[in-house]
Short mmCIF file of C-alpha atoms in Angstrom, two decimals:
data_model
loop_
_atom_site.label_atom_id
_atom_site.label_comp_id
_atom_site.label_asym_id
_atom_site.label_seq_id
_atom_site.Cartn_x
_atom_site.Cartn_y
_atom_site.Cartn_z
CA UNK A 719 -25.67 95.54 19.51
CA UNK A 720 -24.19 93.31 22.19
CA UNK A 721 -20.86 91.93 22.30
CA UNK A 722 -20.68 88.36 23.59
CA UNK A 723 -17.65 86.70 24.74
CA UNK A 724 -17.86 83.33 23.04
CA UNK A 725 -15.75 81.33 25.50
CA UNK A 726 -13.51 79.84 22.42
CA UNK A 727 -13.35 82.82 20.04
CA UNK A 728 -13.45 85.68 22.22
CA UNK A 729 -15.87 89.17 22.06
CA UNK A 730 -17.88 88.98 18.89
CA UNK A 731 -20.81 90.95 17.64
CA UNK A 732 -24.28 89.48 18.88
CA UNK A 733 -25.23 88.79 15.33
CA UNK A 734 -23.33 85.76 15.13
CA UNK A 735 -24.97 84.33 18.04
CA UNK A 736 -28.30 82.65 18.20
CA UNK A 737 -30.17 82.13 21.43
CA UNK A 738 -31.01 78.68 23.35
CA UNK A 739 -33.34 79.38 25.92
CA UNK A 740 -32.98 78.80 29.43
CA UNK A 741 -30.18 76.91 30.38
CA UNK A 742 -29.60 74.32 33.57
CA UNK A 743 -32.40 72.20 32.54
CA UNK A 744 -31.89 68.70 32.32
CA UNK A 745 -34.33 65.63 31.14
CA UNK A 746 -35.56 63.61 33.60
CA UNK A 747 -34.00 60.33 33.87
CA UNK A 748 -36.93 57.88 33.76
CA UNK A 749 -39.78 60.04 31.90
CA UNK A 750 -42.01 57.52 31.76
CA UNK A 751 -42.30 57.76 36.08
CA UNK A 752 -43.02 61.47 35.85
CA UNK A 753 -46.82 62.81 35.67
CA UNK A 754 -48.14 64.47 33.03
CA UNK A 755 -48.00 67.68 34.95
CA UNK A 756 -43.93 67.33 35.69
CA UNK A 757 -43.23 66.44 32.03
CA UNK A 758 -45.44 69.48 30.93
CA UNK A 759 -43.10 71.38 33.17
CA UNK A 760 -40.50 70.46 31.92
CA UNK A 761 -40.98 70.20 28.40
CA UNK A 762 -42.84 73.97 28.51
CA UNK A 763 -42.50 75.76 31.78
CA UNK A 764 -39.59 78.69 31.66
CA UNK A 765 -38.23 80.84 34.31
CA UNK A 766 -39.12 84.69 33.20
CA UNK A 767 -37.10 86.59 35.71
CA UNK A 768 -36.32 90.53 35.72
CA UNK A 769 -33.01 90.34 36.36
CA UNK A 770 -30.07 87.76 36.27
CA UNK A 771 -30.81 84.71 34.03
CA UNK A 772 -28.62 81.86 32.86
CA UNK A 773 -29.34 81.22 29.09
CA UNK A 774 -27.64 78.98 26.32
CA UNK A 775 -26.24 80.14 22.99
CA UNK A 776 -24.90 78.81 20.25
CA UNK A 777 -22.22 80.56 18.20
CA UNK A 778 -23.30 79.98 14.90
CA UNK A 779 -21.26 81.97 12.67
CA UNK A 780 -18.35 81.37 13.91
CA UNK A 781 -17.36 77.86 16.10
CA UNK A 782 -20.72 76.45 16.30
CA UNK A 783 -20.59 75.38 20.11
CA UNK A 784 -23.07 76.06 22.43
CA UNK A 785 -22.37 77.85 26.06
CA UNK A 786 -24.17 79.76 28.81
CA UNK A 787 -24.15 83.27 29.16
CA UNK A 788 -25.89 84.80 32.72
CA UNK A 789 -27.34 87.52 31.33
CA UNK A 790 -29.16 90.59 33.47
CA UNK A 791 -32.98 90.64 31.40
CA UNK A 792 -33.65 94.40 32.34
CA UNK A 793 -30.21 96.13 31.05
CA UNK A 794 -29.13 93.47 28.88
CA UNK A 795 -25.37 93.27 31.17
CA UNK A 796 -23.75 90.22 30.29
CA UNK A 797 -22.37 89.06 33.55
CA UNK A 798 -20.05 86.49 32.29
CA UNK A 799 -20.09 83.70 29.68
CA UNK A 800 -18.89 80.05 30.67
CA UNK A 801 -18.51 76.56 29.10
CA UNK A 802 -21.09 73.70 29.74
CA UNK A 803 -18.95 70.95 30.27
CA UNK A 804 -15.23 70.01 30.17
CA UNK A 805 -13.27 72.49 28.86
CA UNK A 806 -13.25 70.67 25.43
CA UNK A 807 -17.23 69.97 25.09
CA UNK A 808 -18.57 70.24 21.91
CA UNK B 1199 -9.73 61.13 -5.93
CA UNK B 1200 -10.64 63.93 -8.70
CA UNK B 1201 -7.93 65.74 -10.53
CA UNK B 1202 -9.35 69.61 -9.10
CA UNK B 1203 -6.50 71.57 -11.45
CA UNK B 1204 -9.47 71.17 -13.77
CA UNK B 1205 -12.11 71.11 -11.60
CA UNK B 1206 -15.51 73.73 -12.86
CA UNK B 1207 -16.94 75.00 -9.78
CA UNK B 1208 -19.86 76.49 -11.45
CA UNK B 1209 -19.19 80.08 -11.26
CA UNK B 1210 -18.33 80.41 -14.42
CA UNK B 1211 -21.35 81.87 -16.17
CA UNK B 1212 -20.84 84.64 -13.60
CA UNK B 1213 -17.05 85.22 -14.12
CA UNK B 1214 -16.92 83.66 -17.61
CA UNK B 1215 -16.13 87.10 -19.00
CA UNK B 1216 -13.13 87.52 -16.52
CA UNK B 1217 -12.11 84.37 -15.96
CA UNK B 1218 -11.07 83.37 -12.42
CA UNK B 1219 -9.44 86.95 -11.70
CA UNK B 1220 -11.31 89.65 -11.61
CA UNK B 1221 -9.90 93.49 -11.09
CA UNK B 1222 -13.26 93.87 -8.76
CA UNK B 1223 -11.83 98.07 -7.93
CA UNK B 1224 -8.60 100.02 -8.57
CA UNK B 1225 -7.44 98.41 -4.68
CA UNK B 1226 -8.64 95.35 -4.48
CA UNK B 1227 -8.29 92.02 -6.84
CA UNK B 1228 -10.78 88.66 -6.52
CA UNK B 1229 -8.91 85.29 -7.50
CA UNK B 1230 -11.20 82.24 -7.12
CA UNK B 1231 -8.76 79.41 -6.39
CA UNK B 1232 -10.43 76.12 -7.15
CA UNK B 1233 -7.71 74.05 -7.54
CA UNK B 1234 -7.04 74.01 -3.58
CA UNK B 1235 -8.28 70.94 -1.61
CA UNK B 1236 -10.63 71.24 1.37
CA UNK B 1237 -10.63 69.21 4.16
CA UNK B 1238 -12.62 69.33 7.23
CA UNK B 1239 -10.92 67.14 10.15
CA UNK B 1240 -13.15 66.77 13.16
CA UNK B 1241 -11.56 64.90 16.52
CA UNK B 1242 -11.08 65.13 19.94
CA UNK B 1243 -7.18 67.26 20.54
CA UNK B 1244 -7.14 66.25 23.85
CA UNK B 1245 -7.25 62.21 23.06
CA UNK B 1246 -3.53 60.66 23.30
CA UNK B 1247 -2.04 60.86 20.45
CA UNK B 1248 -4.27 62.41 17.50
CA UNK B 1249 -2.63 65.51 17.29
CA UNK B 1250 0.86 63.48 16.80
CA UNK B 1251 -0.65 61.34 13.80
CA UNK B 1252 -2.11 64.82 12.63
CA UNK B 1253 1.08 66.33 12.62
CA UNK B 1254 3.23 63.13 10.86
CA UNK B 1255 0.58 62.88 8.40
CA UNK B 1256 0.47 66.56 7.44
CA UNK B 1257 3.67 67.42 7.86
CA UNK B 1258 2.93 70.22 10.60
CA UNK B 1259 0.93 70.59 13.46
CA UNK B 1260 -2.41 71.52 14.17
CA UNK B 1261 -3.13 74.95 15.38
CA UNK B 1262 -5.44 74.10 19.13
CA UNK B 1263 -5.65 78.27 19.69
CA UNK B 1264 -8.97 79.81 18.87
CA UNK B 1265 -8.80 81.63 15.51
CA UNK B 1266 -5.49 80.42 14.46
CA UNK B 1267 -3.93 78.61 11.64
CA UNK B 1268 -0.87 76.95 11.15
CA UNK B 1269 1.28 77.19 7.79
CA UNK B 1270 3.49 74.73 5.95
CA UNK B 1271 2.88 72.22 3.60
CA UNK B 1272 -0.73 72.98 3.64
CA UNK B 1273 -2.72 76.04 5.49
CA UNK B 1274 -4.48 74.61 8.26
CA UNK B 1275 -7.18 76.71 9.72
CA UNK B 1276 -8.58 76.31 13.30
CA UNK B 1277 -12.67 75.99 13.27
CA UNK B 1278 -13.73 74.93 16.53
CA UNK B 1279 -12.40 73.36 19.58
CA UNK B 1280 -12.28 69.98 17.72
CA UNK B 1281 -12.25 70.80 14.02
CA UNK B 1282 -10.13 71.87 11.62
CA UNK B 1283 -9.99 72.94 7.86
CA UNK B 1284 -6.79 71.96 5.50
CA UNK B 1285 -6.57 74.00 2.77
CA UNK B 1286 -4.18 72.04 0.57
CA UNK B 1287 -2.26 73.45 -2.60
CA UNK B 1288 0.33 70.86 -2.49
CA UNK B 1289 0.52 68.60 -5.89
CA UNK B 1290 -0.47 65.36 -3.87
CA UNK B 1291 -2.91 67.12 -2.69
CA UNK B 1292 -5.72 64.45 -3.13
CA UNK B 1293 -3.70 61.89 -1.69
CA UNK B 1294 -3.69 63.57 2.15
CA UNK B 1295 -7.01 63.41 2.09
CA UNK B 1296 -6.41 58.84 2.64
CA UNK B 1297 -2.80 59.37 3.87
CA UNK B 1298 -4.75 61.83 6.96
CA UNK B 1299 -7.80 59.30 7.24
CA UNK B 1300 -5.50 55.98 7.27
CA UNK B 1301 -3.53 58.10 10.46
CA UNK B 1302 -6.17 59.41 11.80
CA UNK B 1303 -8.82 55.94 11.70
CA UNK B 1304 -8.05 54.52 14.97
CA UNK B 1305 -8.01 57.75 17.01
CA UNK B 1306 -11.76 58.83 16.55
CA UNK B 1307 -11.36 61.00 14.09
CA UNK B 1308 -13.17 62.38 10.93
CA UNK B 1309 -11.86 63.36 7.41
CA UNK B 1310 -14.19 64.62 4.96
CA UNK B 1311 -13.43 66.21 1.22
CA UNK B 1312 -15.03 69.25 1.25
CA UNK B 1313 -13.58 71.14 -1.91
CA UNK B 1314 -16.88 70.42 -3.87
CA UNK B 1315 -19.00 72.22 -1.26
CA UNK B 1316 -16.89 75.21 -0.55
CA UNK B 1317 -15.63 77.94 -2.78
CA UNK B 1318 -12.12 79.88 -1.72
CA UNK B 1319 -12.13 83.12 -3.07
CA UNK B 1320 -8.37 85.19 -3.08
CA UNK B 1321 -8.45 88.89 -2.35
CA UNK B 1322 -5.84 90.85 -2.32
CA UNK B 1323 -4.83 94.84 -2.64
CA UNK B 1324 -4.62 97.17 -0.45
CA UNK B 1325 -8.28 98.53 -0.15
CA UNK B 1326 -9.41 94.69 1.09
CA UNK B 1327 -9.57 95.44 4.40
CA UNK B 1328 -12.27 98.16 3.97
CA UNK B 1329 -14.53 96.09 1.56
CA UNK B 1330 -14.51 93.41 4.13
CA UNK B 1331 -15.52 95.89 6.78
CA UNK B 1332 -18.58 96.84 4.58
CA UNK B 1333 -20.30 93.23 5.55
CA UNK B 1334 -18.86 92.22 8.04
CA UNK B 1335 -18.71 92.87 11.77
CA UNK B 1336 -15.11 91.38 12.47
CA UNK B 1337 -12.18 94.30 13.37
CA UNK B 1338 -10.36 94.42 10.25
CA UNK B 1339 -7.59 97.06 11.28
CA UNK B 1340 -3.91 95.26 11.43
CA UNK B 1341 -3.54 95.99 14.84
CA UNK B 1342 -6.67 93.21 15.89
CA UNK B 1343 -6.60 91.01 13.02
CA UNK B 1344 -3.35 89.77 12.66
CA UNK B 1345 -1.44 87.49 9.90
CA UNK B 1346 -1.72 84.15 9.88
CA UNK B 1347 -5.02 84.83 12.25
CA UNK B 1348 -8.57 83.16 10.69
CA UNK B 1349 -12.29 83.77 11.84
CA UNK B 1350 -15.71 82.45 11.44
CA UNK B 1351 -18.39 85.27 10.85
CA UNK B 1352 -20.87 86.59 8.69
CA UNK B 1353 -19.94 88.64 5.58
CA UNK B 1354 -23.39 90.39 3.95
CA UNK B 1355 -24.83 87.36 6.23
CA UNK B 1356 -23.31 84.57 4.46
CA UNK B 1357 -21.47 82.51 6.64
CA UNK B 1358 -17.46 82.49 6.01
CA UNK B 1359 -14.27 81.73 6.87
CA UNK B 1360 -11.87 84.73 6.40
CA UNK B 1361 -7.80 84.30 7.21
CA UNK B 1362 -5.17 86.17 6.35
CA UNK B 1363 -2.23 85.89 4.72
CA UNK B 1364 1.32 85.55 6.53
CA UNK B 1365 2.29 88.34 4.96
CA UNK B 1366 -0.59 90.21 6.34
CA UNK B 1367 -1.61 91.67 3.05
CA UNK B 1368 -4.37 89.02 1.14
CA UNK B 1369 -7.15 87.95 2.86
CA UNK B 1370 -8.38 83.74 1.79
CA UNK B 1371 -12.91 84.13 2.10
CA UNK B 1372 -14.29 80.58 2.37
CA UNK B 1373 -17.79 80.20 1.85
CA UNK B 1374 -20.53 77.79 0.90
CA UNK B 1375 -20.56 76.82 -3.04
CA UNK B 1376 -24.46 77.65 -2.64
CA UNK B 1377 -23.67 80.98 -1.53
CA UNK B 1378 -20.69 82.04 -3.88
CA UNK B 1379 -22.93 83.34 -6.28
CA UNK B 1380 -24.38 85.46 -4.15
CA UNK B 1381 -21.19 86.81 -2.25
CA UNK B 1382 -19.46 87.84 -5.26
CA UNK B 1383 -21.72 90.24 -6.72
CA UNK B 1384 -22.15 92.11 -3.55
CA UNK B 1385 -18.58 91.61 -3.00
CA UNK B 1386 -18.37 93.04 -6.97
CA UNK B 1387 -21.21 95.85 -5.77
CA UNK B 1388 -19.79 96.76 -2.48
CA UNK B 1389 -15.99 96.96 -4.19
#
């Protein structure tokens, strides 16, 4: 079982966590300018790294908010945890 | 606003027999307390002034640590960065549900009556600790979950809200009314 450090409510068992996929991704800002290929990309395409990868997760048993954790895909090392936004983002 | 002293909250085919306290092992006792008010209170801490009308309104302040709750008039328990439950035992209890809205209205923030949706269930003695241990993954030992501390976790996979007492010696289990049923017979098996 993993610990997480859930930037609000400290290290809690990764049971109360559920997992966001890849985070850093943002939506275009005029989608409708975009080819079918870029929007495929990136409504679909995913980095699949062996190694470090930044990731979102929500904390849903406990304070509900979402935040990135980088996250080492071969020995599961959480590197660190961090907020997405201003220190009060929901 | 509805009179809760005689509020049903529909557990009562399942304690009928033991009414709302139950002797659930020979260390530990189960009180379902249905008569205290629920309030969730969502808004933004850092915006000028909200935490000031919070604090005239209830009569204490809210707690803004993780995990923490604040005691007074009413038990307020800290859910997230930007919400808050007030559990309420006070005899004008349904009335700080519109004095807290009528303060809180112009600074963006949200009240909501949530008694009807959530049971609290009391348990006390001194073998409480252990039975909560049994479901849940939370460090139950004095020395990391202190009085007046609350969290948010899983117990048997329901999602709850334990806190402890000031005294450091009941524990307050807030869960969903849809999942109350379920929760107290394991918490009756597991006891």
């Amino acid at each position: 079982m993993l610990l997480i450090d859930c930037p609000w409510c400290g290290e809690r068992a990764e049971t109360e966590f559920s997992y966001g996929g890849e985070a850093g991704i943002t939506r275009p800002k005029d989608p409708a300018a975009l080819s079918d290929a870029e929007w495929a990309d990136y409504l679909f395409m995913r980095n699949n790294p062996k190694g470090a990868h930044r990731e979102l997760w929500n904390h849903s048993q406990g304070c509900r908010r979402w935040f990135g954790i980088e996250r080492d895909t071969l020995t599961y090392r959480i590197a660190g945890t961090f907020r997405l936004h201003g220190k009060d983002e929901g | 606003m509805t009179d809760l002293s005689q509020r049903r909250h529909g557990l009562e085919t399942l304690v009928g027999a033991h009414g709302d306290r139950e002797q659930l092992s020979a260390t530990v006792t189960l009180e379902i307390r249905a008569a205290v008010r629920q309030l969730n209170l969502r808004g933004d801490p850092g915006k000028a002034g909200l935490r000031t009308a919070a604090e005239e309104a209830l009569g204490q302040a809210l707690p803004v640590q993780p995990n923490a709750t604040t005691a007074g008039p009413h038990t307020i328990c800290w859910l997230g960065p930007d919400e808050w439950l007030v559990l309420s035992a006070t005899p004008d209890a349904a009335n700080v549900a519109t004095a807290l809205e009528q303060a809180l209205s112009k600074h963006g923030a949200a009240v909501n009556d949530v008694s009807g949706g959530q049971v609290l269930l009391h348990l006390a003695g001194s073998g409480v600790r252990d039975l909560l241990a049994k479901g849940c993954t939370l460090d139950f030992h004095p020395r990391a979950f202190a009085p007046g501390a609350c969290a948010q976790s899983g117990l048997a996979k329901a999602n709850v809200l334990i806190r402890l007492d000031e005294d450091g010696e009941a524990f307050d289990v807030v869960v969903r009314r849809s999942f109350a049923d379920y929760l107290l017979r394991w918490l009756r098996h597991a006891a």
